[in-house]
Short mmCIF file of C-alpha atoms in Angstrom, two decimals:
data_model
loop_
_atom_site.label_atom_id
_atom_site.label_comp_id
_atom_site.label_asym_id
_atom_site.label_seq_id
_atom_site.Cartn_x
_atom_site.Cartn_y
_atom_site.Cartn_z
CA MET A 2 18.04 -18.05 -4.05
CA SER A 3 18.60 -16.43 -7.35
CA ALA A 4 15.71 -16.64 -9.54
CA GLY A 5 17.03 -16.62 -12.90
CA GLY A 6 20.02 -14.87 -14.26
CA GLY A 7 23.39 -16.15 -15.39
CA GLY A 8 25.31 -13.84 -12.63
CA GLY A 9 26.99 -11.76 -15.57
CA GLY A 10 26.28 -8.93 -17.91
CA ALA A 11 23.18 -9.44 -20.69
CA HIS A 12 24.38 -9.95 -24.31
CA ALA A 13 22.44 -7.35 -26.51
CA ALA A 14 22.20 -7.26 -30.03
CA ILE A 15 20.21 -3.47 -29.58
CA PRO A 16 22.70 -1.39 -27.09
CA GLN A 17 21.12 -0.13 -24.19
CA ASN A 18 21.78 3.60 -24.92
CA ASN A 19 19.16 3.35 -28.19
CA LEU A 20 16.85 1.65 -26.05
CA ILE A 21 17.05 4.35 -23.39
CA ALA A 22 16.83 6.92 -26.30
CA PHE A 23 13.53 5.55 -27.34
CA GLY A 24 12.11 5.29 -24.17
CA VAL A 25 12.90 8.88 -22.92
CA VAL A 26 12.27 10.61 -26.30
CA GLY A 27 9.68 8.39 -28.19
CA GLY A 28 7.97 8.35 -24.59
CA LEU A 29 7.70 12.31 -24.14
CA VAL A 30 7.11 12.95 -27.79
CA PHE A 31 4.23 10.98 -27.87
CA ILE A 32 2.76 11.80 -24.71
CA TYR A 33 3.16 15.59 -25.55
CA ALA A 34 1.70 14.96 -29.01
CA ALA A 35 -1.36 13.28 -27.51
CA TYR A 36 -1.78 16.26 -25.30
CA PHE A 37 -1.67 18.79 -27.92
CA LEU A 38 -3.29 16.92 -30.79
CA VAL A 39 -6.52 15.92 -28.63
CA GLN A 40 -6.65 20.01 -28.29
CA ILE A 41 -6.45 20.43 -31.87
CA ALA A 42 -7.73 17.33 -33.60
CA GLY A 43 -10.16 16.13 -31.42
CA PRO A 44 -10.30 13.45 -28.45
CA TYR A 45 -9.31 10.19 -30.95
CA MET A 46 -5.82 11.50 -30.87
CA SER A 47 -5.62 10.04 -27.35
CA PHE A 48 -4.37 6.75 -28.55
CA LEU A 49 -1.06 8.49 -28.81
CA GLY A 50 -0.46 8.54 -25.16
CA ALA A 51 -0.57 4.77 -24.83
CA LEU A 52 2.08 4.68 -27.52
CA GLY A 53 4.37 6.67 -25.45
CA ALA A 54 3.73 4.32 -22.68
CA ILE A 55 4.71 1.34 -25.15
CA CYS A 56 7.81 2.97 -25.74
CA GLY A 57 8.43 3.30 -21.81
CA ILE A 58 7.36 -0.49 -21.29
CA VAL A 59 10.17 -1.76 -23.92
CA TRP A 60 12.70 0.45 -22.29
CA GLY A 61 11.89 -0.68 -18.63
CA ALA A 62 11.57 -4.32 -19.76
CA SER A 63 14.90 -4.17 -21.24
CA ALA A 64 16.59 -2.40 -18.12
CA VAL A 65 14.85 -5.47 -16.06
CA ARG A 66 16.65 -7.63 -18.49
CA ARG A 67 20.16 -6.44 -17.75
CA VAL A 68 19.82 -5.96 -14.16
CA ALA A 69 17.93 -9.16 -13.62
CA ASN A 70 20.35 -11.20 -15.31
CA TYR A 71 22.76 -10.56 -12.69
CA GLY A 72 20.46 -12.32 -10.29
CA LEU A 73 18.89 -10.19 -7.78
CA GLY A 74 17.98 -12.89 -5.44
CA THR A 75 14.38 -11.97 -5.26
CA GLY A 76 12.86 -12.97 -8.47
CA VAL A 77 11.94 -10.52 -11.15
CA PRO A 78 9.06 -9.19 -10.10
CA SER A 79 10.49 -7.26 -7.26
CA ILE A 80 12.28 -4.93 -9.50
CA GLY A 81 9.06 -4.24 -11.80
CA MET A 82 7.13 -3.48 -8.44
CA LEU A 83 9.74 -1.00 -7.15
CA ALA A 84 9.83 0.89 -10.75
CA ILE A 85 6.02 1.11 -10.79
CA GLY A 86 6.07 2.17 -6.99
CA ILE A 87 8.54 4.89 -7.42
CA GLY A 88 6.91 6.01 -10.64
CA ILE A 89 3.44 6.48 -9.11
CA ILE A 90 4.98 8.60 -6.29
CA ALA A 91 7.04 10.70 -8.97
CA THR A 92 4.02 10.61 -11.36
CA ILE A 93 1.68 12.20 -8.79
CA PHE A 94 4.19 14.67 -7.81
CA GLY A 95 5.41 15.83 -11.11
CA LEU A 96 1.96 16.20 -12.49
CA ALA A 97 0.54 17.98 -9.64
CA VAL A 98 3.28 20.63 -9.10
CA GLY A 99 4.52 20.78 -12.89
CA GLY A 100 1.35 21.70 -15.28
CA ILE A 101 2.55 21.76 -18.76
CA ILE A 102 5.97 20.03 -17.99
CA GLY A 103 4.40 17.40 -15.44
CA PRO A 104 5.76 14.62 -17.60
CA ILE A 105 9.02 15.61 -17.91
CA LEU A 106 9.40 16.39 -13.93
CA ALA A 107 7.81 13.08 -13.29
CA VAL A 108 10.40 11.50 -15.32
CA ILE A 109 13.28 13.90 -13.42
CA PHE A 110 11.48 12.86 -10.18
CA ALA A 111 11.46 9.21 -10.90
CA SER A 112 15.00 8.95 -12.04
CA LEU A 113 15.97 10.85 -8.69
CA ILE A 114 14.19 8.28 -6.36
CA GLY A 115 15.65 5.62 -8.65
CA LEU A 116 19.10 6.77 -8.11
CA VAL A 117 18.77 7.12 -4.65
CA VAL A 118 17.11 3.72 -4.11
CA GLY A 119 20.00 1.87 -6.76
CA PHE A 120 22.73 4.16 -4.56
CA LEU A 121 21.35 2.45 -1.48
CA GLY A 122 21.05 -1.20 -2.86
CA ASN A 123 24.68 -1.20 -3.67
CA LYS A 124 26.31 0.79 -0.78
CA VAL A 125 23.63 0.03 2.35
CA LEU A 126 22.33 -3.24 1.25
CA ASN A 127 25.78 -4.30 -0.14
CA MET A 128 23.77 -6.16 -3.50
CA GLY A 129 27.09 -5.77 -5.56
CA ILE A 130 25.25 -5.34 -8.87
CA PRO A 131 27.86 -3.14 -11.06
CA ILE A 132 24.80 -1.64 -12.84
CA MET A 133 22.29 -1.49 -10.32
CA VAL A 134 22.42 2.33 -9.79
CA GLN A 135 21.95 3.02 -13.61
CA SER A 136 19.31 0.10 -14.05
CA THR A 137 17.10 1.32 -10.82
CA THR A 138 17.48 5.00 -12.30
CA GLU A 139 16.29 3.86 -15.75
CA ILE A 140 13.48 1.48 -14.47
CA ALA A 141 12.10 4.18 -12.36
CA ALA A 142 11.93 6.66 -15.18
CA ALA A 143 10.45 3.93 -17.58
CA GLY A 144 7.72 3.29 -14.62
CA ALA A 145 6.90 7.15 -14.70
CA ILE A 146 6.64 7.40 -18.25
CA THR A 147 4.31 4.35 -18.56
CA ILE A 148 2.04 5.36 -15.98
CA VAL A 149 2.10 9.05 -17.64
CA GLY A 150 1.58 7.80 -20.82
CA LEU A 151 -1.23 5.31 -19.90
CA SER A 152 -2.91 8.20 -18.00
CA THR A 153 -2.81 10.64 -20.67
CA SER A 154 -4.28 8.08 -22.82
CA MET A 155 -7.17 7.45 -20.56
CA ALA A 156 -7.86 11.10 -19.64
CA GLY A 157 -7.03 12.94 -22.73
CA THR A 158 -4.64 15.31 -20.90
CA PHE A 159 -2.05 15.25 -18.44
CA MET A 160 -3.09 18.06 -16.63
CA PHE A 161 -3.63 16.97 -13.27
CA PHE A 162 -6.27 19.56 -11.90
CA ASP A 163 -9.64 20.46 -13.76
CA GLU A 164 -9.17 23.21 -16.20
CA VAL A 165 -11.64 25.77 -17.78
CA VAL A 166 -11.04 26.17 -21.26
CA ASN A 167 -13.39 28.17 -23.34
CA GLY A 168 -16.15 27.86 -20.74
CA LEU A 169 -15.88 24.61 -20.39
CA THR A 170 -14.73 22.21 -17.53
CA VAL A 171 -12.26 19.85 -18.74
CA PRO A 172 -11.60 17.05 -16.24
CA GLY A 173 -7.68 16.53 -15.38
CA VAL A 174 -6.23 13.39 -14.38
CA ALA A 175 -7.03 13.77 -10.98
CA THR A 176 -10.74 13.55 -11.58
CA THR A 177 -10.88 10.85 -14.23
CA VAL A 178 -8.03 8.43 -13.55
CA MET A 179 -7.29 8.73 -10.10
CA GLU A 180 -10.27 9.52 -8.48
CA PRO A 181 -12.53 6.73 -9.87
CA GLY A 182 -9.34 4.04 -9.25
CA TYR A 183 -8.55 3.49 -12.37
CA ILE A 184 -4.73 4.12 -11.55
CA ALA A 185 -4.90 0.82 -9.45
CA VAL A 186 -5.45 -0.94 -13.30
CA ILE A 187 -2.62 1.33 -14.68
CA PHE A 188 -0.36 0.53 -11.67
CA ILE A 189 -0.32 -3.52 -11.90
CA MET A 190 -0.71 -3.32 -15.98
CA GLY A 191 2.44 -1.40 -16.14
CA ALA A 192 3.96 -3.36 -13.36
CA LEU A 193 3.17 -6.30 -15.43
CA ALA A 194 4.36 -5.28 -18.66
CA ILE A 195 7.74 -4.09 -17.51
CA LEU A 196 8.49 -7.03 -15.41
CA HIS A 197 6.80 -9.90 -17.24
CA PRO A 198 8.89 -10.13 -20.34
CA TYR A 199 12.35 -11.17 -18.84
CA ASN A 200 10.46 -12.92 -16.46
CA ALA A 201 8.80 -15.19 -18.84
CA ASN A 202 11.88 -15.39 -21.17
CA LEU A 203 14.77 -15.71 -18.62
CA GLY A 204 17.07 -18.69 -18.68
CA PRO A 205 20.37 -19.77 -20.39
CA ASP A 206 18.56 -19.16 -24.18
CA GLU A 207 17.36 -15.87 -23.45
CA LYS A 208 17.47 -13.43 -26.44
CA GLN A 209 16.94 -9.78 -26.36
CA ASP A 210 14.59 -9.46 -29.45
CA ARG A 211 12.69 -12.19 -27.96
CA THR A 212 12.10 -10.47 -24.63
CA LEU A 213 11.53 -6.89 -26.33
CA ALA A 214 9.18 -8.56 -28.59
CA CYS A 215 7.02 -10.16 -25.45
CA ALA A 216 7.54 -6.45 -24.31
CA PHE A 217 5.48 -5.05 -27.15
CA GLU A 218 2.97 -7.69 -26.84
CA LYS A 219 2.45 -6.57 -23.22
CA GLY A 220 2.16 -2.99 -24.27
CA GLY A 221 -0.87 -3.75 -26.91
CA ILE A 222 -2.40 -5.32 -23.99
CA ALA A 223 -2.10 -2.72 -21.77
CA MET A 224 -3.24 -0.18 -24.38
CA ILE A 225 -6.45 -2.32 -25.14
CA ILE A 226 -7.54 -2.08 -21.53
CA THR A 227 -6.63 1.59 -21.74
CA GLY A 228 -8.98 2.09 -24.46
CA ILE A 229 -11.98 0.41 -22.58
CA VAL A 230 -11.56 2.73 -19.82
CA ALA A 231 -11.37 5.83 -22.22
CA THR A 232 -14.51 5.11 -23.76
CA VAL A 233 -15.93 6.58 -20.63
CA THR A 234 -13.86 9.82 -20.26
CA PRO A 235 -14.99 12.44 -22.12
CA LEU A 236 -11.81 13.98 -23.52
CA ALA A 237 -10.29 10.56 -24.71
CA SER A 238 -11.80 8.57 -27.51
CA GLY A 239 -11.67 4.81 -26.83
CA THR A 240 -12.21 2.93 -29.98
CA VAL A 241 -9.22 4.18 -31.91
CA THR A 242 -6.83 3.10 -28.84
CA ILE A 243 -8.41 -0.26 -28.72
CA VAL A 244 -8.03 -0.79 -32.44
CA VAL A 245 -4.43 0.36 -32.63
CA GLY A 246 -3.74 -1.64 -29.63
CA VAL A 247 -5.24 -4.98 -31.11
CA VAL A 248 -3.16 -4.43 -34.12
CA ILE A 249 -0.15 -3.84 -32.00
CA TRP A 250 -0.75 -7.03 -30.03
CA TYR A 251 -1.48 -8.84 -32.92
CA VAL A 252 1.86 -7.81 -34.82
CA ALA A 253 4.07 -7.97 -31.62
CA PHE A 254 2.55 -11.68 -30.79
CA SER A 255 3.12 -12.76 -34.14
CA GLU A 256 6.73 -11.44 -33.78
CA TYR A 257 7.27 -13.20 -30.65
CA TYR A 258 5.81 -16.54 -31.62
CA LYS A 259 8.36 -16.13 -34.59
CA ARG A 260 11.32 -15.87 -32.18
CA VAL A 261 10.09 -18.70 -29.96
CA LYS A 262 9.87 -21.03 -32.99
CA ARG A 263 13.23 -19.91 -33.82
CA ASP A 264 15.09 -20.28 -30.30
CA ALA A 265 13.14 -23.42 -29.68
CA TYR A 266 15.10 -26.82 -29.81
CA MET A 267 12.39 -28.71 -31.65
CA ILE A 268 8.49 -28.08 -31.80
CA SER A 269 6.31 -31.30 -31.54
CA GLY A 270 2.48 -31.59 -31.69
CA ALA A 271 1.72 -33.81 -28.60
CA GLY A 272 -1.90 -34.03 -30.00
CA LEU A 273 -4.87 -34.36 -27.87
CA LEU A 274 -4.99 -36.35 -24.52
CA PRO A 275 -5.77 -40.05 -25.39
CA SER A 276 -9.47 -40.99 -24.23
CA LYS A 277 -10.63 -43.65 -22.08
CA GLU A 278 -11.14 -46.06 -24.82
CA GLU A 279 -7.67 -45.69 -26.10
CA LEU A 280 -6.26 -46.29 -22.77
CA GLU A 281 -7.66 -49.66 -22.03
CA MET B 13 2.12 27.89 -8.42
CA ILE B 14 1.81 25.44 -5.33
CA ASP B 15 3.52 27.09 -2.26
CA ILE B 16 5.83 23.94 -1.61
CA VAL B 17 7.67 25.66 1.42
CA GLY B 18 4.36 26.66 3.21
CA ILE B 19 2.77 23.17 2.58
CA LEU B 20 6.05 21.20 3.75
CA ALA B 21 5.81 23.67 7.11
CA ASP B 22 2.27 22.91 7.73
CA ASN B 23 2.44 19.27 7.44
CA ILE B 24 5.95 18.35 9.27
CA LEU B 25 4.26 15.85 11.44
CA THR B 26 2.56 14.32 8.50
CA ILE B 27 5.93 13.46 6.64
CA VAL B 28 7.42 12.15 9.95
CA LEU B 29 4.56 9.67 10.24
CA ILE B 30 4.74 8.86 6.59
CA THR B 31 8.46 8.04 7.08
CA LEU B 32 7.72 5.91 10.47
CA GLY B 33 5.41 4.27 8.40
CA GLY B 34 7.69 3.01 5.80
CA ILE B 35 10.71 2.18 8.54
CA LEU B 36 7.76 0.12 9.97
CA ILE B 37 6.98 -1.95 6.71
CA SER B 38 10.67 -2.29 5.90
CA LEU B 39 11.33 -3.70 9.62
CA GLY B 40 8.02 -5.76 9.35
CA VAL B 41 9.18 -7.63 5.85
CA HIS B 42 12.00 -8.96 8.18
CA PHE B 43 9.90 -11.02 10.28
CA VAL B 44 7.62 -12.40 7.53
CA PRO B 45 8.80 -16.15 6.76
CA VAL B 46 9.36 -16.03 3.08
CA GLY B 47 10.78 -18.96 1.18
CA GLY B 48 10.67 -17.68 -2.53
CA ALA B 49 11.05 -20.65 -5.11
CA PRO B 50 12.88 -23.39 -3.21
CA ALA B 51 9.93 -23.11 -0.54
CA ALA B 52 7.23 -23.57 -3.73
CA MET B 53 9.09 -27.10 -4.00
CA ALA B 54 9.09 -27.63 -0.11
CA GLN B 55 12.94 -27.07 -0.08
CA ALA B 56 13.41 -24.18 2.27
CA THR B 57 11.43 -22.74 5.36
CA GLY B 58 8.88 -20.25 4.81
CA VAL B 59 5.79 -19.62 2.32
CA GLY B 60 6.59 -20.22 -1.29
CA THR B 61 6.49 -17.23 -2.76
CA GLY B 62 8.38 -13.48 -2.70
CA THR B 63 8.39 -11.48 0.02
CA VAL B 64 7.06 -8.64 -2.38
CA GLN B 65 3.90 -10.73 -3.05
CA LEU B 66 3.27 -11.85 0.79
CA ALA B 67 3.99 -8.19 2.13
CA ALA B 68 1.97 -6.55 -0.41
CA GLY B 69 -0.89 -9.19 0.25
CA ALA B 70 -0.89 -8.37 3.78
CA GLY B 71 -0.28 -4.56 3.27
CA LEU B 72 -3.22 -4.31 0.89
CA THR B 73 -5.70 -6.01 3.04
CA GLY B 74 -4.17 -3.77 5.73
CA LEU B 75 -5.17 -0.59 3.70
CA VAL B 76 -8.58 -1.89 2.98
CA THR B 77 -9.30 -2.69 6.61
CA ALA B 78 -8.15 0.77 7.59
CA GLY B 79 -10.26 2.54 4.94
CA PHE B 80 -13.27 0.67 6.11
CA MET B 81 -12.68 1.91 9.52
CA MET B 82 -12.20 5.42 8.32
CA ASN B 83 -15.64 5.43 7.06
CA VAL B 84 -16.91 5.14 10.90
CA THR B 85 -14.54 6.82 12.73
CA ASP B 86 -12.01 9.62 12.70
CA ASN B 87 -10.25 8.33 15.84
CA MET B 88 -6.48 7.43 14.53
CA GLY B 89 -5.76 4.92 16.82
CA LEU B 90 -9.19 2.73 15.74
CA ILE B 91 -7.83 3.06 12.16
CA ILE B 92 -4.33 1.95 12.69
CA ALA B 93 -5.43 -0.92 14.88
CA SER B 94 -8.00 -1.93 12.40
CA GLY B 95 -5.29 -1.94 9.58
CA THR B 96 -2.76 -3.93 11.62
CA ILE B 97 -5.22 -6.57 12.77
CA GLY B 98 -6.38 -6.78 9.03
CA ALA B 99 -3.13 -7.49 7.88
CA MET B 100 -2.14 -9.90 10.88
CA ILE B 101 -5.14 -11.97 9.77
CA MET B 102 -4.45 -11.94 6.02
CA ILE B 103 -0.71 -13.09 6.69
CA SER B 104 -2.12 -15.74 9.10
CA VAL B 105 -4.52 -17.33 6.56
CA THR B 106 -1.54 -17.40 4.00
CA MET B 107 0.45 -19.07 6.11
CA LEU B 108 -1.80 -21.32 7.66
CA VAL B 109 -3.31 -22.74 4.31
CA GLY B 110 0.34 -22.95 3.16
CA GLN B 111 1.09 -24.90 6.13
CA MET B 112 -1.74 -27.20 5.21
CA MET B 113 -0.17 -27.62 1.68
CA TYR B 114 3.07 -28.85 3.20
CA VAL B 115 2.10 -31.17 5.95
CA TYR B 116 -1.01 -32.81 3.93
CA GLY B 117 -0.17 -32.41 0.24
CA VAL B 118 3.63 -32.55 0.03
CA GLY B 119 3.77 -34.74 3.49
CA CYS B 120 6.74 -32.86 4.87
CA PRO B 121 7.22 -31.75 8.85
CA PRO B 122 7.34 -27.90 9.36
CA ALA B 123 10.96 -27.48 10.52
CA SER B 124 13.67 -24.75 10.25
CA ALA B 125 17.14 -25.71 9.10
CA LYS B 126 18.48 -22.39 10.67
CA VAL B 127 18.46 -23.04 14.26
CA LYS B 128 18.69 -26.65 16.24
CA TYR B 129 15.82 -25.77 18.53
CA ASP B 130 12.59 -24.04 17.80
CA PRO B 131 13.24 -20.50 20.12
CA ILE B 132 9.53 -20.70 21.18
CA THR B 133 8.39 -24.46 21.63
CA LYS B 134 12.19 -25.75 21.99
CA ASP B 135 11.32 -28.49 19.73
CA ARG B 136 14.00 -30.00 18.24
CA GLN B 137 14.56 -29.10 14.33
CA ASP B 138 17.26 -30.55 12.63
CA LEU B 139 16.14 -34.28 12.94
CA TYR B 140 13.19 -33.33 10.95
CA VAL B 141 14.86 -31.52 7.93
CA SER B 142 15.30 -33.32 4.90
CA GLN B 143 18.49 -34.07 3.31
CA GLY B 144 19.39 -31.64 0.32
CA THR B 145 16.70 -29.02 1.81
CA GLU B 146 17.07 -25.94 4.03
CA GLY B 147 13.72 -26.91 5.73
CA HIS B 148 10.24 -26.91 4.95
CA GLY B 149 6.84 -25.88 6.05
CA VAL B 150 6.20 -22.96 8.79
CA PRO B 151 7.48 -23.86 11.76
CA THR B 152 6.05 -22.28 15.14
CA ALA B 153 8.80 -19.67 15.29
CA SER B 154 8.31 -18.61 12.06
CA TYR B 155 4.57 -18.48 12.21
CA ILE B 156 4.53 -16.07 15.17
CA SER B 157 7.22 -14.23 13.63
CA GLY B 158 5.16 -13.86 10.51
CA ILE B 159 2.09 -12.68 12.54
CA ILE B 160 4.16 -9.93 13.88
CA GLY B 161 5.54 -8.98 10.69
CA GLY B 162 2.39 -8.92 8.80
CA GLY B 163 1.25 -6.31 11.99
CA LEU B 164 4.18 -4.26 11.73
CA GLY B 165 3.49 -4.00 7.89
CA GLY B 166 -0.34 -3.24 8.34
CA LEU B 167 0.53 -0.66 11.29
CA GLY B 168 2.96 1.20 8.43
CA GLY B 169 0.71 0.95 5.80
CA SER B 170 -2.52 2.30 7.71
CA MET B 171 0.13 5.09 9.21
CA ILE B 172 0.86 6.27 5.70
CA TYR B 173 -2.82 5.95 4.41
CA TYR B 174 -3.97 8.14 7.65
CA ALA B 175 -1.17 10.58 7.39
CA LEU B 176 -1.65 11.29 4.07
CA LEU B 177 -5.48 11.70 4.22
CA SER B 178 -5.44 13.82 7.19
CA ILE B 179 -3.27 16.63 5.25
CA ASP B 180 -5.71 19.84 5.20
CA ASN B 181 -5.96 20.96 1.65
CA GLY B 182 -9.38 22.40 1.84
CA LEU B 183 -11.09 19.41 -0.18
CA PRO B 184 -13.49 16.92 0.86
CA GLU B 185 -11.64 13.29 1.49
CA ALA B 186 -13.62 11.98 -1.20
CA LYS B 187 -11.66 14.01 -3.80
CA PHE B 188 -8.14 12.66 -2.92
CA ILE B 189 -8.53 9.34 -1.34
CA GLY B 190 -7.63 7.60 -4.46
CA ILE B 191 -4.54 9.60 -4.58
CA ALA B 192 -3.65 8.81 -0.85
CA SER B 193 -4.48 5.09 -1.34
CA ILE B 194 -2.33 4.61 -4.80
CA PHE B 195 0.54 6.65 -3.09
CA ALA B 196 0.26 4.55 0.14
CA VAL B 197 0.56 1.29 -2.25
CA GLY B 198 3.22 2.58 -3.94
CA LEU B 199 5.23 3.47 -1.18
CA PHE B 200 4.54 -0.16 0.27
CA PHE B 201 5.82 -1.83 -2.73
CA VAL B 202 9.20 0.17 -2.54
CA ASN B 203 9.34 -0.51 0.97
CA ALA B 204 8.57 -4.07 0.47
CA VAL B 205 11.43 -4.52 -2.33
CA ILE B 206 14.22 -2.96 -0.12
CA PRO B 207 14.28 -5.51 2.55
CA SER B 208 13.85 -8.25 0.37
CA TYR B 209 17.13 -7.31 -1.27
CA ASN B 210 18.50 -6.98 2.00
CA ILE B 211 17.58 -10.31 2.90
CA GLY B 212 18.26 -12.05 -0.09
CA GLY B 213 14.98 -13.08 -1.07
CA THR B 214 14.59 -15.49 1.57
CA ILE B 215 14.55 -15.83 5.45
CA GLU B 216 12.73 -17.62 8.20
CA GLY B 217 11.61 -14.96 11.02
CA PHE B 218 13.17 -13.40 13.94
CA HIS B 219 15.64 -16.42 14.74
CA ASP B 220 17.12 -16.26 11.20
CA PRO B 221 20.77 -14.94 11.22
CA LYS B 222 19.78 -12.97 8.45
CA PHE B 223 17.30 -11.05 10.84
CA LYS B 224 20.64 -9.11 12.28
CA ARG B 225 21.09 -7.09 9.01
CA PHE B 226 17.57 -5.17 9.28
CA PRO B 227 19.36 -1.79 10.25
CA ASN B 228 20.39 -1.32 6.77
CA ALA B 229 17.31 -1.72 5.49
CA VAL B 230 15.72 0.36 7.86
CA LEU B 231 18.18 3.12 7.02
CA ALA B 232 17.70 2.55 3.11
CA SER B 233 13.96 2.63 3.80
CA PHE B 234 14.18 5.96 5.76
CA ILE B 235 16.03 7.80 3.25
CA ALA B 236 13.66 6.77 0.24
CA THR B 237 10.44 6.91 2.26
CA PHE B 238 11.55 10.39 3.43
CA LEU B 239 12.12 11.47 0.01
CA ALA B 240 9.06 10.28 -1.44
CA ALA B 241 6.78 11.51 1.53
CA ILE B 242 7.69 15.43 0.81
CA MET B 243 7.00 14.61 -2.89
CA GLY B 244 3.64 12.99 -1.82
CA VAL B 245 2.73 15.82 0.78
CA VAL B 246 3.52 18.63 -1.60
CA ALA B 247 1.12 16.80 -4.04
CA ILE B 248 -1.75 16.35 -2.09
CA GLY B 249 -1.26 19.12 0.03
CA GLY B 250 -0.92 21.70 -3.11
CA MET B 251 -4.70 20.13 -4.43
#
């Protein structure tokens, strides 16, 4: 059973290469900006990490859209879960080993596992999707950027271990995000944000800009939740993250709704359900 | 800087256990009767949702039960058995409730379209398959197959979890229990998706012809899990 997908390449107004650049460069720049500006300007700059995650989410949603259009046979959610599953493994490894180059290492190792899984999918599992290798690589890397970005926004740093700066102990990602279990929130938020846009919009009338508007909107929701968690961590400020998240969500949702109205054949108000008296 | 080679050399057994766990999950998914979207409309045999959701539901329950047992004892056998039983109970309940929906809600008898006779009860199947469908409900063979699959998944998941927590890095377990569990969950999803691509999203159980494809998925899971196991051991061992 192929759940959705026309069995061919997806039509796209924005070329995928631009979105790859948007995801990788935008994601990493925002994550590093969050890290350095939190130290220079103060905890309220931690919202930049979530903006990096939104870049990753939009890129991932676009890659899901391309590969799922071939018909995976298992429904769209499977590939989103795969992305975040690989992303979490690579993120834990990258941040633990990498130190200051942690986010870059996480993206590289996520791409590596994604590449291997995509290759196995085509060669061993005989899936026969031409862009499978490229897409799993992209989706896994996007998953890693999403997780690193949201973690940075929650913790105010992407350093894995606690550090001592000017005599003060600065808790790392391991202490603030992984240990209390907020990583599970990031896990499911990131997976849904990456898989949901195409899953919700698929069909013969699916349009790239509508799907991506939905991805931005999901990113906004993820950012709001990240902000709520950030209110309890010392090095990150939640208020700015929540406010920026709400603004992004509102703008993206308006844009998404505009496109839904544009693509719909007809919109008619059905009114309220008839009351008992009216039915008799 | 983390001494990567030293950590890997100290934890070879852990890597082997994690890889074995990944293979068991991958094999277990092949046993679970998943019908996907067609089954949700009672047009295919199995439970009406995707492989990933079913396997994750059972596997995560297995992790929870294994984690609970870890509070009480350090015995590897008991912890893994607890994880296995937890996953088996979860998948059984899911299939039982799904079955009630099909029988009393939709009003169709459980029947397999892939075999003429149920391999366990020897009941005739093809007479009960509605025209235009590929079977419906969860017949006995699929049910038993599902319990085996859930058990294998829970066994693999709790094995990964136990192996990660038994890494000796000089820290108390409470410091890295979150990392170990989310890492096990991540590996679980990867190893649930790989076999679901292998079977094309739907399978009835061990009597389904698609079941014979499992060596491909086991090979793919072996390679992917082995890579991930090295990363996990280095990350946790270097803490």
